[in-house]
XYZ file of C-alpha atoms in Angstrom:
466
model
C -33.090 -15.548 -11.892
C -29.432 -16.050 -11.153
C -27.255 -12.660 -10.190
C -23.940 -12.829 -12.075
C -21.306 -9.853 -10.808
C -18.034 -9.620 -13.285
C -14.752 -8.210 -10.910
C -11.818 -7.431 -13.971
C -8.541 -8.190 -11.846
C -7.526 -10.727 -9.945
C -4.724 -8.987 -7.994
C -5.454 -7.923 -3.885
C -8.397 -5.169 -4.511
C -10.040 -8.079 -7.312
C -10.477 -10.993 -4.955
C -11.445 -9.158 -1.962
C -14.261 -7.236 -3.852
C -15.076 -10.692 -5.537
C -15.222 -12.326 -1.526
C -17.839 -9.047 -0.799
C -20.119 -9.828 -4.324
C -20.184 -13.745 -3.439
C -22.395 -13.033 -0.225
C -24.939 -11.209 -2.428
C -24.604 -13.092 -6.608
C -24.951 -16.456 -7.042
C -21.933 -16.430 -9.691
C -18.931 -14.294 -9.716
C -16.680 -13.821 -12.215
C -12.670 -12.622 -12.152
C -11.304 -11.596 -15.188
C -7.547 -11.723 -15.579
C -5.243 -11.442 -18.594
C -2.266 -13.053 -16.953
C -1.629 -16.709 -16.088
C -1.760 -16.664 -11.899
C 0.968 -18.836 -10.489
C -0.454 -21.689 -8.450
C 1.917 -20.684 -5.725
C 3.692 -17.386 -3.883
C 5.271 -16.666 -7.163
C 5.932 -13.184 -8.683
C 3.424 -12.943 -12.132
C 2.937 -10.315 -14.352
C 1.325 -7.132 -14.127
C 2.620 -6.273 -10.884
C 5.486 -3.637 -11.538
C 5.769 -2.904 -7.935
C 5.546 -6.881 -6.513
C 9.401 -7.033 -6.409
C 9.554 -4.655 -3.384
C 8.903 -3.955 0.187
C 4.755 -3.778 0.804
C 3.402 -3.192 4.238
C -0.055 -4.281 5.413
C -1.524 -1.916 7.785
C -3.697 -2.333 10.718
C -6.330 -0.876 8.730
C -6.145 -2.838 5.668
C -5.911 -6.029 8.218
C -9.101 -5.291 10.167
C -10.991 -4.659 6.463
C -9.532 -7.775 5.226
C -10.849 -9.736 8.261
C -14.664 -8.854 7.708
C -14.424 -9.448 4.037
C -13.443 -13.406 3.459
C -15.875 -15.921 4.847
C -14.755 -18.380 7.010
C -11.049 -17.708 7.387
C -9.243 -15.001 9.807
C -6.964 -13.320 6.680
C -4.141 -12.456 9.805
C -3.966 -16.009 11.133
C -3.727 -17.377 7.569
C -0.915 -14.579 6.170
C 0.840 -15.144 9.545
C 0.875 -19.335 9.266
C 2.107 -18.598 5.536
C 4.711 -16.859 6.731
C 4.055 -13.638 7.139
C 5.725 -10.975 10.096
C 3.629 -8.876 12.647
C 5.196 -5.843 13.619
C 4.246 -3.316 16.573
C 4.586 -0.195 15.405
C 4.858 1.094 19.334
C 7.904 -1.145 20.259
C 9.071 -3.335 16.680
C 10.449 -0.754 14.296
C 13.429 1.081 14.558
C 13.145 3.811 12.218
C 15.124 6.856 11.805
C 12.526 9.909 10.547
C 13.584 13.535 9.354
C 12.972 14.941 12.642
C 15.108 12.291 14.309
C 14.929 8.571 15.779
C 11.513 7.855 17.003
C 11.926 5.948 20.548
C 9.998 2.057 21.116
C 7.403 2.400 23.641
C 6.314 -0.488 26.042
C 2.948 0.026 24.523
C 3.253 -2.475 21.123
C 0.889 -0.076 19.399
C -1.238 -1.454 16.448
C 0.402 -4.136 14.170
C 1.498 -4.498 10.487
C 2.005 -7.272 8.485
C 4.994 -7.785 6.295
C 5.784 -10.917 3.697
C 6.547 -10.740 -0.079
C 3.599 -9.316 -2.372
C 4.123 -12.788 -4.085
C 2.930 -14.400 -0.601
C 0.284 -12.056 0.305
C -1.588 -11.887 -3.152
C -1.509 -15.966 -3.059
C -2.929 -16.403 0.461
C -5.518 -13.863 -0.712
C -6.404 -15.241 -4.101
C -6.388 -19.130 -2.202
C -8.691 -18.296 0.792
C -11.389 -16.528 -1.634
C -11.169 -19.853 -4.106
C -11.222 -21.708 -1.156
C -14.250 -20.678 0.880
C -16.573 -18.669 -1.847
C -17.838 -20.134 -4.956
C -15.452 -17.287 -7.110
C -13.853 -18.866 -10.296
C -11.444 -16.816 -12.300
C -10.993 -16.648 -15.703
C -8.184 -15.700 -18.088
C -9.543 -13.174 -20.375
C -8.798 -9.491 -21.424
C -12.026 -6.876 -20.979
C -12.092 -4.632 -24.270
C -15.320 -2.954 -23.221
C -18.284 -1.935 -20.856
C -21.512 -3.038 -22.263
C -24.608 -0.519 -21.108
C -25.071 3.065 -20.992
C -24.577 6.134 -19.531
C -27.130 4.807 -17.095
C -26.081 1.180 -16.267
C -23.716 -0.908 -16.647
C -24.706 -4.145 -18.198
C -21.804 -6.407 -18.428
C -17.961 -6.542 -20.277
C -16.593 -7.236 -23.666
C -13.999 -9.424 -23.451
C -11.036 -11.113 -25.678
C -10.033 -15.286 -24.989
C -8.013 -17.453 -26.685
C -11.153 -18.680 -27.916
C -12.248 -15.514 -29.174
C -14.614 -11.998 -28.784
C -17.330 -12.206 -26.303
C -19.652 -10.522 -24.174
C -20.586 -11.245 -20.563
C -23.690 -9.874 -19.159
C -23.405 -8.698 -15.412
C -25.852 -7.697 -12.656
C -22.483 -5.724 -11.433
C -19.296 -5.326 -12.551
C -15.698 -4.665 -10.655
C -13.178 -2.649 -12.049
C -9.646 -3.844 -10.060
C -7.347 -3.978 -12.601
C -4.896 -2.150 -11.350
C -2.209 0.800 -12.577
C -3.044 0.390 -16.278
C -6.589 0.462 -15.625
C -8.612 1.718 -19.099
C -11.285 2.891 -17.118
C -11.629 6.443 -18.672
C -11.395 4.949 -21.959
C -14.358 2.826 -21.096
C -16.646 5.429 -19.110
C -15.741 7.371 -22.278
C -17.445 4.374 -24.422
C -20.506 5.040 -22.550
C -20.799 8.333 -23.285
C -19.034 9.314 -20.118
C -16.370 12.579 -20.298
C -13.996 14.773 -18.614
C -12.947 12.344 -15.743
C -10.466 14.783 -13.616
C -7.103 13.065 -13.651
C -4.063 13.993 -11.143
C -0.512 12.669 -11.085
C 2.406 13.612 -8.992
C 5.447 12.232 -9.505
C 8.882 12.317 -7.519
C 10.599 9.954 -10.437
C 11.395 7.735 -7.019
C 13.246 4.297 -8.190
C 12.905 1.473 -6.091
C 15.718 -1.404 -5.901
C 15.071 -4.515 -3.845
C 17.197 -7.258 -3.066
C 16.492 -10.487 -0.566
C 18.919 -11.989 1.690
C 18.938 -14.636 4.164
C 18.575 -13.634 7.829
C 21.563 -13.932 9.675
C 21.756 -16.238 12.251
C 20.675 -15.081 15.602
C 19.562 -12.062 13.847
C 15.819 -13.327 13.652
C 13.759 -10.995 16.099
C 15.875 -8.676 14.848
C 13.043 -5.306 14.666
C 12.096 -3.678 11.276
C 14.308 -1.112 10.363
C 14.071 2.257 8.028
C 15.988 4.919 7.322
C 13.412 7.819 5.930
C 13.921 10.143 3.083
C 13.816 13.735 3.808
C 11.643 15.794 1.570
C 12.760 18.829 3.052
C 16.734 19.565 2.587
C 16.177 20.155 -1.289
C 17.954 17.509 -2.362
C 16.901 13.884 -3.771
C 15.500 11.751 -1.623
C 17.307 8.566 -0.497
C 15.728 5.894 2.046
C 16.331 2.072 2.986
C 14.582 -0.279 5.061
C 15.371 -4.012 6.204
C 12.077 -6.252 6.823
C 11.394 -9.758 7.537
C 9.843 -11.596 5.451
C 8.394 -15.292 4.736
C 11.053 -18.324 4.225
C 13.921 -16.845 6.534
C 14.605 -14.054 4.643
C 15.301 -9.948 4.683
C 14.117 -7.632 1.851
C 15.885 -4.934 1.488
C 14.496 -2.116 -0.348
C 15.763 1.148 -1.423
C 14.005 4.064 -2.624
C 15.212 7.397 -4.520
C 14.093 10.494 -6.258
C 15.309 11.421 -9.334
C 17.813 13.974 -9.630
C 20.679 11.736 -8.043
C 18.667 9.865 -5.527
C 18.050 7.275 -7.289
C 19.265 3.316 -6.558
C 21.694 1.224 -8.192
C 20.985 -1.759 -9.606
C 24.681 -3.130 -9.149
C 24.915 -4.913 -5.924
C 28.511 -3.407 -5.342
C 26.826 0.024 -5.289
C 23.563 -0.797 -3.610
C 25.301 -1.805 -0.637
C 27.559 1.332 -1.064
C 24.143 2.987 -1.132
C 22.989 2.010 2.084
C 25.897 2.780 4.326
C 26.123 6.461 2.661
C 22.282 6.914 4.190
C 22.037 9.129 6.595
C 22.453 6.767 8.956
C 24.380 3.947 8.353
C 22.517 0.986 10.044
C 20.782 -0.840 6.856
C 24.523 -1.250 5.526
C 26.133 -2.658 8.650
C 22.948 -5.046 8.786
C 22.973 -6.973 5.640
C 27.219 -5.799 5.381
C 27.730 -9.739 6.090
C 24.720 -11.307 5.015
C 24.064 -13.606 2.779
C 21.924 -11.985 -0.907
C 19.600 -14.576 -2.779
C 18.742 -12.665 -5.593
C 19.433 -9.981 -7.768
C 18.765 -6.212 -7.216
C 15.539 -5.549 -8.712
C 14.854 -2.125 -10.321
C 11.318 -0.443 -10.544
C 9.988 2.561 -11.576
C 6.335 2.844 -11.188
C 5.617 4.577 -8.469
C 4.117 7.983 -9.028
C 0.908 9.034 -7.339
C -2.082 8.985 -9.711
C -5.375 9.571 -8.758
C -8.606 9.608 -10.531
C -11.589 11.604 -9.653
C -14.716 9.509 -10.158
C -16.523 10.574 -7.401
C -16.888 13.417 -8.891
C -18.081 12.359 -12.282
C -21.955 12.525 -12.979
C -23.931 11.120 -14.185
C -22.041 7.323 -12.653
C -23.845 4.441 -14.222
C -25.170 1.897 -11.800
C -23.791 -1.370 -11.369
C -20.142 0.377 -11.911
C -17.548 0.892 -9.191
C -14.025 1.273 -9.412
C -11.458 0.558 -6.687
C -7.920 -0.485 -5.561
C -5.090 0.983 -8.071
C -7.457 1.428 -10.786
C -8.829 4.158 -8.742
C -5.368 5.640 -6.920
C -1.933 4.759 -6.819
C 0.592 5.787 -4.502
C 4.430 6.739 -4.284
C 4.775 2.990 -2.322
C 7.657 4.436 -0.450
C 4.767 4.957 2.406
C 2.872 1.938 2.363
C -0.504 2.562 1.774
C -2.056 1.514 -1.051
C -2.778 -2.512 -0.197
C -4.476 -0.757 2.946
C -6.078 1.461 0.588
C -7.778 -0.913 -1.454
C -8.973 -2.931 1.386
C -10.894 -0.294 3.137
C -12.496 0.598 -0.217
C -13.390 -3.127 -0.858
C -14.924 -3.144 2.872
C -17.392 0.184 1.935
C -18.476 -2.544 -1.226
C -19.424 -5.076 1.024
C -21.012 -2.396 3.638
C -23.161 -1.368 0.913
C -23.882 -4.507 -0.602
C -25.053 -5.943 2.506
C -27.371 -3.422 3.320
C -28.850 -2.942 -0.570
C -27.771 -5.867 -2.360
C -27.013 -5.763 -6.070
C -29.401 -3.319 -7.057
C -30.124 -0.687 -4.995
C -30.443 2.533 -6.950
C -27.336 4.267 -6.188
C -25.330 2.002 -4.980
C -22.599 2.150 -7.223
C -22.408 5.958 -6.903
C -22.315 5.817 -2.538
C -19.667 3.173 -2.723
C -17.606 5.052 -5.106
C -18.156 8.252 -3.205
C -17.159 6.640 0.067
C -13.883 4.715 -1.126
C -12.760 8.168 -1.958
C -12.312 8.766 1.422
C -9.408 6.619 2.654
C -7.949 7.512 -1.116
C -7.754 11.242 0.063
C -6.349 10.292 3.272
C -3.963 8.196 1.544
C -3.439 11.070 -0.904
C -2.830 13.705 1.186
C 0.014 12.070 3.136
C 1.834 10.901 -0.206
C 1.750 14.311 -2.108
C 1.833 16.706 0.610
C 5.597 14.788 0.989
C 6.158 14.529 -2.119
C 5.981 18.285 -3.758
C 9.221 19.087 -1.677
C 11.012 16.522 -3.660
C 13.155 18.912 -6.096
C 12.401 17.706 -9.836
C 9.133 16.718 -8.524
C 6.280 16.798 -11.592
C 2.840 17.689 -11.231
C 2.420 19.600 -8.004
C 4.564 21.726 -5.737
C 4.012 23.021 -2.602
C 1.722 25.913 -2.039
C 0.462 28.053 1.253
C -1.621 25.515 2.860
C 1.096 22.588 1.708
C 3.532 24.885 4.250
C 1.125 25.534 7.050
C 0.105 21.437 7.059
C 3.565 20.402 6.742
C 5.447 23.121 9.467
C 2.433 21.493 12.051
C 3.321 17.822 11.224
C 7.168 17.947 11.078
C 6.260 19.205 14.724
C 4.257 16.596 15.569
C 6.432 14.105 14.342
C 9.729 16.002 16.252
C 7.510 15.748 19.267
C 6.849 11.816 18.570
C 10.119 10.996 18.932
C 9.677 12.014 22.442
C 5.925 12.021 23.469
C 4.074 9.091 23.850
C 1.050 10.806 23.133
C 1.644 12.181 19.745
C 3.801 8.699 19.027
C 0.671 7.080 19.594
C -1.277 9.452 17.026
C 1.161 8.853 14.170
C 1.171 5.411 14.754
C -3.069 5.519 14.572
C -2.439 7.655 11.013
C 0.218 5.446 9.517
C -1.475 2.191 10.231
C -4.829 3.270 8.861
C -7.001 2.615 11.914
C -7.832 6.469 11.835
C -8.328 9.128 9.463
C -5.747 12.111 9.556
C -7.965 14.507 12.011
C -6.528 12.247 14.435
C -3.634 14.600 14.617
C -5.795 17.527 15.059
C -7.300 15.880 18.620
C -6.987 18.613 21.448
C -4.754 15.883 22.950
C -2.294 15.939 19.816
C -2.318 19.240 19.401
C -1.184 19.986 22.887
C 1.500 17.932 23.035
C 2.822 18.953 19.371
C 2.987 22.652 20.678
C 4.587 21.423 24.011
C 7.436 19.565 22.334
C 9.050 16.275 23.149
C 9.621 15.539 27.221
C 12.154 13.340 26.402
C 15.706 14.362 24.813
C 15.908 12.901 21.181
C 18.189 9.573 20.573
C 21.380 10.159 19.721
C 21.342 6.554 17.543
C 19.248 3.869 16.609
C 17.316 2.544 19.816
C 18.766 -0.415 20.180
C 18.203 -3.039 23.096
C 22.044 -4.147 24.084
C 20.809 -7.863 22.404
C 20.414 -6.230 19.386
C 23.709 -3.699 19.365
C 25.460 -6.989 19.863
C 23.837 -8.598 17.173
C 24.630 -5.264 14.773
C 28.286 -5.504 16.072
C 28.450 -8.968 14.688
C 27.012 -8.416 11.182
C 28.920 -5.401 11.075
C 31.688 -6.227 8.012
C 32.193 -2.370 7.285
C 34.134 -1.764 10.222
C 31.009 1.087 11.221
C-alpha cells in the first residue's frame, strides 16, 4: 500500500524534512500557499528574507546528511554563496571588545541572500527526490487526539482533504498549529515570546573593487549599557555584492529606512568601520525595513497526549531575534533528528512523532537560551527580564567572551557555540572555564584587526574623512 507523508511549507525547514520523508514514503507532498519563484527571487511569506541570514556549521553538517545525492555546501557555494572562518574571516567588534583572527580558520559559515539559499534548497530536493509541491492552503488536521490522519486543505479548485501516513508542519512564523492541535481536542500548548521590538534595515551594494576578500564585518549591540541596542554588519554575498544590515531595539535604536540616515547610522556605531566601508560604495537597492523578529517559542514537547504521525519544526516551532543567526541552523538540526528517527522506525513506529518532537527541542533551547538571556537587558524589552540566574549566566559569559578576545582557547569555545557544532556546556569544559577565570593573555585590540591589505583597502573606501 503506498505511504503518502504531507510536509505544509515549502520554505528551508519544509524541503529538508520533505528530503528526510522521501527515503521512507513513496509520495510526498509540500503544501504551499504562495507562488515559489522559479529562481533566487524574494516571495512571500518570508518577512525576514530581505536581511542578513547566516548558515552555521551546524546547520551545514545537518543539511549535508539530509539531501540525497548532492553535497548542500558545494552546491550553495557554486551558486554563489561565501564561506567564512569564524577563527580568522570575521572582524567583529563584541561588547567586551574586538575579538582577534587566529591562524586556526575555525569552523565555517555560509553567507548568500535567503532568496539564494531557499532556491538551491527547494531545487536540489526537486531535483534528486521524487517531492512535488503543491500550491494549496491547509485549513485543518484530519485525525484525533491520537493520530494524525492527513490535512484539510483550500485550492483554487476548491475544499479538500488529503489523507497522510505523516504529516509536516513547516510553515513557518504564522504557523496555526495551536489552532489545529486545538481541533483535535488538543489544549493549553505553553506559549513564550520575548521581544526587544529590534527593527532590521538592509540594503545591498556592489563590492568595491579590490575590496573582494574583504572579511565579514559586525559591529555588536550591547545589551548591557541600558540603552537601545544598535548593531551593523557588512557580508558578502552572491552576484558581487555586500548586504548591509542594521539592527535596533526599540526605544531609539531603531534603523532608518532613509538611505541618508542609514548611512548616518552606521558611522555613529560604536565603531565606525561599517560606515567608512560602504561610505563610497555603490547601493543597488532600497533600504528594506522589517519588523518580525521577536523570539517565540512554543512548548510542544511538553504537550500530552502528542498524536502520532504529527511533528512540528523549523519557525513553526521557534523563532528567534535573527540578530544572532540561528534559526536556519535551528531548523536543520531539527529536520536531521526527523530523518534519525525515520531511518531507524520508519513511518510508523509508535512514538515517533513524540521522540522527534522531544529531541528538536533541544537545539531550540540552545538556540533559546542564547537569544533571550541577551535579550531581557534590552530596556523596553516585553515578555521577560532578567532574573538571578539570567545575572549569574550572563556575569560568567561576558567573561568568557572578554577572555576570547585574547585566549585562543575560550575563542575557540565561542566559536564551537555560535556555529552550532556544540551545545552550550561547551563553555562549561574544565578547559573553558579555566581560561575564563584566568583572563585574556593577550592585551585587547585597540581597533579593528586589520591586515595592512585591508587598512589600505578601508583607507580607500573611506569617503567620510574617518
Amino acid at each position: 500500500m503506498s505511504r503518502r507523508a504531507v510536509v505544509i511549507g515549502a520554505g528551508l525547514a519544509g524541503m529538508l524534512a520533505a528530503a528526510a520523508l522521501s527515503a521512507v514514503a513513496d509520495e510526498v507532498v509540500v503544501l504551499d500557499r504562495d507562488d515559489l519563484p522559479e529562481g533566487p527571487e524574494h516571495r512571500k511569506g518570508l518577512p525576514q528574507g530581505r536581511h542578513a541570514h547566516l548558515l552555521m556549521a551546524g546547520g551545514l553538517a545537518s543539511m549535508e546528511e539530509l539531501v540525497p545525492g548532492v553535497s548542500m555546501r558545494k552546491h550553495l557555494l557554486a551558486a554563489g554563496a561565501h564561506e567564512i572562518p569564524l577563527g580568522s574571516g570575521m572582524v567583529a567588534l563584541t561588547p567586551e571588545g574586538w575579538l582577534r583572527r587566529w591562524r586556526h580558520p575555525g569552523p565555517r559559515m555560509l553567507t548568500c541572500t535567503r532568496a539564494l539559499l531557499d532556491w538551491a534548497v527547494r531545487s536540489a530536493v526537486l531535483d534528486n527526490t521524487r517531492v512535488v509541491i503543491r500550491k494549496a492552503q491547509v485549513r485543518e488536521l484530519t485525525g484525533s487526539r491520537q493520530r494524525v490522519t492527513g490535512v484539510r486543505l483550500s485550492t483554487a479548485a476548491g475544499d479538500e482533504e488529503l489523507a497522510a501516513d505523516f504529516v509536516v508542519d513547516a510553515s513557518g512564523r504564522g504557523s496555526r498549529i495551536v489552532t489545529w492541535l486545538a481541533g483535535l481536542g488538543i489544549d493549553g500548548v505553553r506559549e513564550k515570546t520575548v521581544d526587544a521590538g529590534l527593527v532590521n534595515a538592509t540594503r545591498l551594494y556592489r563590492t568595491p573593487e579590490g575590496a573582494e576578500r574583504f572579511p565579514l564585518t559586525m559591529v555588536q549591540a550591547d545589551p548591557y549599557q541600558g540603552r537601545p541596542g544598535r548593531s551593523g554588519m557588512v557580508l558578502p554575498i552572491e552576484g558581487d555584492r555586500w548586504m548591509v544590515s542594521l539592527a535596533g531595539t526599540r526605544g531609539g535604536g531603531e534603523p532608518p529606512s532613509d538611505p541618508d540616515a542609514f548611512l548616518q547610522y552606521t558611522l555613529d556605531l560604536p565603531d565606525p568601520v561599517v560606515g567608512r566601508l560602504i561610505s563610497g560604495a555603490q547601493p543597488l537597492t532600497d533600504v528594506h525595513v522589517s519588523r518580525s523578529t521577536s523570539n517565540h517559542r512554543r512548548f510542544l514537547e511538553r504537550v500530552r497526549p502528542w498524536p502520532e504521525r504529527l511533528v512540528v519544526l523549523g519557525d513553526a516551532l521557534a523563532t528567534f531575534n535573527p540578530a544572532y543567526g540561528q534559526g536556519m541552523s535551528v531548523a536543520a538540526l531539527g529536520v536531521r533528528e526527523l530523518d534519525r528517527e525515520l531511518r531507524r522506525a520508519g513511518l510508523d513506529g509508535p512514538g515517533l512523532a513524540r521522540r522527534v518532537q522531544r529531541r528538536a527541542a533541544r537545539p531550540v533551547q540552545a538556540a533559546w537560551t542564547m537569544a533571550v538571556s541577551q535579550d531581557v537587558w534590552f530596556p523596553g524589552t516585553r515578555g521577560g527580564s532578567p532574573g538571578a540566574a539570567d545575572r549569574l549566566v550572563t556575569a560568567y559569559t561576558r567573561r568568557m567572551i572578554r577572555t576570547a578576545t585574547g585566549s585562543y582557547t575560550a575563542a575557540s569555545a565561542l566559536w564551537d557555540v555560535m556555529s552550532m557544532t556544540t551545545g552550550p556546556t561547551r563553555l562549561l569544559r574544565p578547559s573553558t572555564v579555566l581560561a575564563t577565570l584566568s583572563g585574556p593573555p593577550l592585551p585587547a585590540a585597540v581597533g579593528a584587526p586589520l591586515t595592512e591589505e585591508e587598512a589600505g583597502i578601508l583607507r580607500g573606501l573611506d569617503r567620510t574623512g574617518g
